[in-house]
Amino acid sequence: GFATGFRWLASAAAPISAAAANTPIKVKLLINGNFVDSATDKWIGVHNPATQDVLSHLPLTTKSEFDSAVSAAAEAFPRWRATPVPTRVRVMFKFQELIRANMEELARSITLEQGKTLADARGDVFRGLEVVETACGIAPFLTGEMLENVAGGIDCYSVRQPLGVVAGICPFNFPAMVPLWMFPLAVTAGNTFLLKPSERDPGAAVMLADLAQQAGLPKGVLNIVHGSRDVVNWICDDPTIRAISFVGSNAAGRYIYARGCAAGKRVQSNLGAKNHAVIMPDADVDSTVKALAGAAFGAAGQRCMAISAAVFVGGLSERWSGPLLEAARSLKVNAGWEKDADLGPMISPEAKSRAERLIASSASQGARVLLDGRGVVVPGYERGNFLGPTVLAGVTPDMECYKEEVFGPVLSCMDAATLDDALAIVNTNEHGNGTAIFTRSGAAARRFQNEVDVGMVGINVPIPVPLPFFSFTGWRGSFVGDLHMYGRSGVQFYTQSKTVTAKWPAEDVAQISSGPSL
Ligand code: NAD
């Protein structure tokens, strides 16, 4: 169960649509082990994107509450850091068990606040859970190195130590997975943490923190502050905070990187994306089209690894467009908790109208709208932010829908004469998050894998998000920083090396073997 007031929101016993009838709750802060109401007079509504109902009120944390959260984290650090690694790991073992036990409640909260289908919401929790599982095996990643005899009788060794207080700033699109990319590894490595969830869908993060406390995370090790720009600025500037993990849009991420680095912090910023699929003429039509439709329209296209551009080598012939449109048309747009929903609403009316604007502008620039999701009406949810699957053809790199990250269920189809031409398109785009090639040719796949200037590559795999024993390795415009999130790189981000050079005079041994000289 949950102590945070989210129980009604996520009660498995009640029909999920009934949740909207409840009185909106206040979203709590977590400071020094206590879930508390903010004293602020500034609150913003968290809306159900399928209905516009206000689900909860989120506080814009005050500066003094922020300072208390940072102090709590700083005070908890010495003891937590001194807690043996296996003891810290045992908290994660318990945490993963509690996440599993509360999977449905977490998923329901995500569907209500974020809009994605329950199946996608479970996936959101599950991909985060996998990072928690990896944190249970953190010990080998934390070991250092040693070399004996770097000089006569002198040994040199390095150890990895936690940084201290670190912070995480999250986007709306994966309300469980992204917080779980961050704090489990950070705290298991011995840091204490300040989490700022997305102000659009804070519920899952608060519920997860509740479970982490129940799992035995000592007070002050994980703290939550809510808000938007002000809190972000305080995080960037606060001298106690040593590092920031950010996931979100380009503008915010570059700003946070610059401001955080200027204050002497380590920052990793995962930014926006434009992920291309390259479809070779020899690819299997059925499986490729199915993969494309899922990767472009699933979660209403609001994934940083969604495929938003499909580059057809040899051109988008009827052989491809027919089955692609059929697959896109077969997807059901509905509120995320409805059983037949394949995709839910977009996060906000603004996000939806922006996507519609980009579609219109590209059509006026010469793109052909093969399937138009604008104006889709979902019976019973007429006020929802729905946009149906949209397929644009004849898209060129100068068009708005290509230059901008649409972050909606819109697939831009492009034509390329050869694999070289396709590679040139992908490698010229500013972003370098993910990409995929569909082919039966090992030679084409190998060439693509080797030459593509993108950090995560799928070969006949549409959304190649690495499992957490690897790292999330976005490149170029999709990432600023050095060390990536989760995996070995994530542990390195949350720790620093200390290198010791030690000399123990040999005489000591002789003294000890002749007994203490009293
Ligand atoms: P966003 O940048 O609007 O918000 C992310 C966080 O930054 C929020 O916590 C928000 O409060 C804060 N923020 C927003 N604007 C700010 C500003 N001007 N100053 C200071 N703080 C600010 O992103 P979003 O809309 O929540 O998420 C969608 C974006 O995230 C997309 O661009 C998507 O590609 C990206 N994303 C990237 C990855 C990745 O791993 N690269 C993963 C998920 C999402």
PDB file of N, CA, C and O in Angstrom, residues 226-262:
ATOM      1  N   HIS A 226       9.043  19.158  -5.883  1.00  0.00           N
ATOM      2  CA  HIS A 226       8.262  19.352  -7.095  1.00  0.00           C
ATOM      3  C   HIS A 226       8.384  20.790  -7.573  1.00  0.00           C
ATOM      4  O   HIS A 226       8.664  21.690  -6.783  1.00  0.00           O
ATOM      5  N   GLY A 227       8.106  20.971  -8.851  1.00  0.00           N
ATOM      6  CA  GLY A 227       8.088  22.324  -9.379  1.00  0.00           C
ATOM      7  C   GLY A 227       8.591  22.350 -10.796  1.00  0.00           C
ATOM      8  O   GLY A 227       8.636  21.319 -11.469  1.00  0.00           O
ATOM      9  N   SER A 228       8.940  23.555 -11.249  1.00  0.00           N
ATOM     10  CA  SER A 228       9.465  23.661 -12.615  1.00  0.00           C
ATOM     11  C   SER A 228      10.750  24.489 -12.622  1.00  0.00           C
ATOM     12  O   SER A 228      11.716  24.093 -11.982  1.00  0.00           O
ATOM     13  N   ARG A 229      10.752  25.634 -13.296  1.00  0.00           N
ATOM     14  CA  ARG A 229      12.024  26.321 -13.529  1.00  0.00           C
ATOM     15  C   ARG A 229      12.769  26.722 -12.268  1.00  0.00           C
ATOM     16  O   ARG A 229      13.991  26.601 -12.200  1.00  0.00           O
ATOM     17  N   ASP A 230      12.045  27.250 -11.279  1.00  0.00           N
ATOM     18  CA  ASP A 230      12.744  27.728 -10.081  1.00  0.00           C
ATOM     19  C   ASP A 230      13.512  26.597  -9.409  1.00  0.00           C
ATOM     20  O   ASP A 230      14.690  26.738  -9.088  1.00  0.00           O
ATOM     21  N   VAL A 231      12.834  25.482  -9.205  1.00  0.00           N
ATOM     22  CA  VAL A 231      13.495  24.351  -8.540  1.00  0.00           C
ATOM     23  C   VAL A 231      14.694  23.892  -9.361  1.00  0.00           C
ATOM     24  O   VAL A 231      15.757  23.583  -8.811  1.00  0.00           O
ATOM     25  N   VAL A 232      14.522  23.877 -10.674  1.00  0.00           N
ATOM     26  CA  VAL A 232      15.633  23.458 -11.536  1.00  0.00           C
ATOM     27  C   VAL A 232      16.822  24.405 -11.364  1.00  0.00           C
ATOM     28  O   VAL A 232      17.969  23.966 -11.228  1.00  0.00           O
ATOM     29  N   ASN A 233      16.555  25.699 -11.331  1.00  0.00           N
ATOM     30  CA  ASN A 233      17.650  26.664 -11.130  1.00  0.00           C
ATOM     31  C   ASN A 233      18.328  26.458  -9.776  1.00  0.00           C
ATOM     32  O   ASN A 233      19.561  26.517  -9.677  1.00  0.00           O
ATOM     33  N   TRP A 234      17.523  26.219  -8.735  1.00  0.00           N
ATOM     34  CA  TRP A 234      18.130  25.990  -7.413  1.00  0.00           C
ATOM     35  C   TRP A 234      19.022  24.745  -7.445  1.00  0.00           C
ATOM     36  O   TRP A 234      20.091  24.729  -6.847  1.00  0.00           O
ATOM     37  N   ILE A 235      18.553  23.709  -8.141  1.00  0.00           N
ATOM     38  CA  ILE A 235      19.368  22.482  -8.241  1.00  0.00           C
ATOM     39  C   ILE A 235      20.693  22.800  -8.945  1.00  0.00           C
ATOM     40  O   ILE A 235      21.766  22.391  -8.496  1.00  0.00           O
ATOM     41  N   CYS A 236      20.616  23.550 -10.046  1.00  0.00           N
ATOM     42  CA  CYS A 236      21.837  23.865 -10.801  1.00  0.00           C
ATOM     43  C   CYS A 236      22.821  24.658  -9.938  1.00  0.00           C
ATOM     44  O   CYS A 236      24.040  24.461 -10.037  1.00  0.00           O
ATOM     45  N   ASP A 237      22.307  25.566  -9.122  1.00  0.00           N
ATOM     46  CA  ASP A 237      23.175  26.505  -8.418  1.00  0.00           C
ATOM     47  C   ASP A 237      23.633  26.014  -7.045  1.00  0.00           C
ATOM     48  O   ASP A 237      24.637  26.505  -6.521  1.00  0.00           O
ATOM     49  N   ASP A 238      22.901  25.102  -6.429  1.00  0.00           N
ATOM     50  CA  ASP A 238      23.199  24.736  -5.044  1.00  0.00           C
ATOM     51  C   ASP A 238      24.587  24.100  -4.926  1.00  0.00           C
ATOM     52  O   ASP A 238      24.882  23.092  -5.575  1.00  0.00           O
ATOM     53  N   PRO A 239      25.446  24.668  -4.075  1.00  0.00           N
ATOM     54  CA  PRO A 239      26.821  24.145  -4.007  1.00  0.00           C
ATOM     55  C   PRO A 239      26.923  22.754  -3.383  1.00  0.00           C
ATOM     56  O   PRO A 239      27.919  22.059  -3.602  1.00  0.00           O
ATOM     57  N   THR A 240      25.909  22.330  -2.631  1.00  0.00           N
ATOM     58  CA  THR A 240      25.965  21.004  -2.004  1.00  0.00           C
ATOM     59  C   THR A 240      25.741  19.891  -3.027  1.00  0.00           C
ATOM     60  O   THR A 240      26.258  18.784  -2.870  1.00  0.00           O
ATOM     61  N   ILE A 241      24.955  20.179  -4.063  1.00  0.00           N
ATOM     62  CA  ILE A 241      24.622  19.143  -5.053  1.00  0.00           C
ATOM     63  C   ILE A 241      25.806  18.974  -5.998  1.00  0.00           C
ATOM     64  O   ILE A 241      26.294  19.936  -6.579  1.00  0.00           O
ATOM     65  N   ARG A 242      26.266  17.730  -6.132  1.00  0.00           N
ATOM     66  CA  ARG A 242      27.516  17.472  -6.852  1.00  0.00           C
ATOM     67  C   ARG A 242      27.316  17.064  -8.307  1.00  0.00           C
ATOM     68  O   ARG A 242      28.241  17.128  -9.111  1.00  0.00           O
ATOM     69  N   ALA A 243      26.114  16.549  -8.614  1.00  0.00           N
ATOM     70  CA  ALA A 243      25.905  16.053  -9.978  1.00  0.00           C
ATOM     71  C   ALA A 243      24.423  16.106 -10.306  1.00  0.00           C
ATOM     72  O   ALA A 243      23.580  16.045  -9.401  1.00  0.00           O
ATOM     73  N   ILE A 244      24.121  16.235 -11.599  1.00  0.00           N
ATOM     74  CA  ILE A 244      22.728  16.281 -12.055  1.00  0.00           C
ATOM     75  C   ILE A 244      22.551  15.303 -13.218  1.00  0.00           C
ATOM     76  O   ILE A 244      23.300  15.335 -14.193  1.00  0.00           O
ATOM     77  N   SER A 245      21.535  14.456 -13.090  1.00  0.00           N
ATOM     78  CA  SER A 245      21.090  13.637 -14.220  1.00  0.00           C
ATOM     79  C   SER A 245      19.853  14.300 -14.784  1.00  0.00           C
ATOM     80  O   SER A 245      18.918  14.591 -14.035  1.00  0.00           O
ATOM     81  N   PHE A 246      19.847  14.546 -16.076  1.00  0.00           N
ATOM     82  CA  PHE A 246      18.683  15.170 -16.708  1.00  0.00           C
ATOM     83  C   PHE A 246      18.226  14.325 -17.880  1.00  0.00           C
ATOM     84  O   PHE A 246      19.044  13.816 -18.653  1.00  0.00           O
ATOM     85  N   VAL A 247      16.912  14.200 -18.032  1.00  0.00           N
ATOM     86  CA  VAL A 247      16.325  13.610 -19.233  1.00  0.00           C
ATOM     87  C   VAL A 247      15.173  14.511 -19.642  1.00  0.00           C
ATOM     88  O   VAL A 247      14.308  14.821 -18.814  1.00  0.00           O
ATOM     89  N   GLY A 248      15.147  14.943 -20.893  1.00  0.00           N
ATOM     90  CA  GLY A 248      14.063  15.802 -21.359  1.00  0.00           C
ATOM     91  C   GLY A 248      14.412  16.461 -22.679  1.00  0.00           C
ATOM     92  O   GLY A 248      15.163  15.901 -23.475  1.00  0.00           O
ATOM     93  N   SER A 249      13.882  17.651 -22.863  1.00  0.00           N
ATOM     94  CA  SER A 249      14.010  18.304 -24.173  1.00  0.00           C
ATOM     95  C   SER A 249      15.358  19.006 -24.328  1.00  0.00           C
ATOM     96  O   SER A 249      16.066  19.267 -23.355  1.00  0.00           O
ATOM     97  N   ASN A 250      15.676  19.347 -25.575  1.00  0.00           N
ATOM     98  CA  ASN A 250      16.946  20.021 -25.884  1.00  0.00           C
ATOM     99  C   ASN A 250      17.124  21.314 -25.117  1.00  0.00           C
ATOM    100  O   ASN A 250      18.181  21.555 -24.529  1.00  0.00           O
ATOM    101  N   ALA A 251      16.089  22.165 -25.167  1.00  0.00           N
ATOM    102  CA  ALA A 251      16.251  23.502 -24.603  1.00  0.00           C
ATOM    103  C   ALA A 251      16.571  23.400 -23.111  1.00  0.00           C
ATOM    104  O   ALA A 251      17.555  23.982 -22.636  1.00  0.00           O
ATOM    105  N   ALA A 252      15.754  22.641 -22.376  1.00  0.00           N
ATOM    106  CA  ALA A 252      15.962  22.538 -20.929  1.00  0.00           C
ATOM    107  C   ALA A 252      17.288  21.839 -20.634  1.00  0.00           C
ATOM    108  O   ALA A 252      18.050  22.265 -19.758  1.00  0.00           O
ATOM    109  N   GLY A 253      17.592  20.786 -21.366  1.00  0.00           N
ATOM    110  CA  GLY A 253      18.789  19.993 -21.075  1.00  0.00           C
ATOM    111  C   GLY A 253      20.089  20.740 -21.334  1.00  0.00           C
ATOM    112  O   GLY A 253      21.052  20.613 -20.576  1.00  0.00           O
ATOM    113  N   ARG A 254      20.116  21.525 -22.409  1.00  0.00           N
ATOM    114  CA  ARG A 254      21.335  22.302 -22.691  1.00  0.00           C
ATOM    115  C   ARG A 254      21.506  23.411 -21.661  1.00  0.00           C
ATOM    116  O   ARG A 254      22.623  23.710 -21.229  1.00  0.00           O
ATOM    117  N   TYR A 255      20.398  23.999 -21.298  1.00  0.00           N
ATOM    118  CA  TYR A 255      20.419  25.060 -20.289  1.00  0.00           C
ATOM    119  C   TYR A 255      20.942  24.506 -18.943  1.00  0.00           C
ATOM    120  O   TYR A 255      21.825  25.082 -18.309  1.00  0.00           O
ATOM    121  N   ILE A 256      20.401  23.369 -18.552  1.00  0.00           N
ATOM    122  CA  ILE A 256      20.789  22.763 -17.271  1.00  0.00           C
ATOM    123  C   ILE A 256      22.252  22.324 -17.315  1.00  0.00           C
ATOM    124  O   ILE A 256      22.999  22.486 -16.345  1.00  0.00           O
ATOM    125  N   TYR A 257      22.671  21.807 -18.457  1.00  0.00           N
ATOM    126  CA  TYR A 257      24.074  21.401 -18.601  1.00  0.00           C
ATOM    127  C   TYR A 257      24.989  22.618 -18.392  1.00  0.00           C
ATOM    128  O   TYR A 257      25.951  22.568 -17.609  1.00  0.00           O
ATOM    129  N   ALA A 258      24.660  23.715 -19.081  1.00  0.00           N
ATOM    130  CA  ALA A 258      25.517  24.910 -19.003  1.00  0.00           C
ATOM    131  C   ALA A 258      25.518  25.485 -17.579  1.00  0.00           C
ATOM    132  O   ALA A 258      26.573  25.777 -17.012  1.00  0.00           O
ATOM    133  N   ARG A 259      24.330  25.594 -17.006  1.00  0.00           N
ATOM    134  CA  ARG A 259      24.239  26.231 -15.690  1.00  0.00           C
ATOM    135  C   ARG A 259      24.836  25.330 -14.602  1.00  0.00           C
ATOM    136  O   ARG A 259      25.521  25.805 -13.697  1.00  0.00           O
ATOM    137  N   GLY A 260      24.577  24.036 -14.706  1.00  0.00           N
ATOM    138  CA  GLY A 260      25.127  23.095 -13.716  1.00  0.00           C
ATOM    139  C   GLY A 260      26.643  23.010 -13.817  1.00  0.00           C
ATOM    140  O   GLY A 260      27.351  23.017 -12.802  1.00  0.00           O
ATOM    141  N   CYS A 261      27.164  22.930 -15.034  1.00  0.00           N
ATOM    142  CA  CYS A 261      28.621  22.854 -15.212  1.00  0.00           C
ATOM    143  C   CYS A 261      29.288  24.138 -14.720  1.00  0.00           C
ATOM    144  O   CYS A 261      30.359  24.090 -14.116  1.00  0.00           O
ATOM    145  N   ALA A 262      28.637  25.282 -14.978  1.00  0.00           N
ATOM    146  CA  ALA A 262      29.212  26.556 -14.532  1.00  0.00           C
ATOM    147  C   ALA A 262      29.336  26.572 -13.009  1.00  0.00           C
ATOM    148  O   ALA A 262      30.219  27.236 -12.467  1.00  0.00           O
TER     149      ALA A 262
END
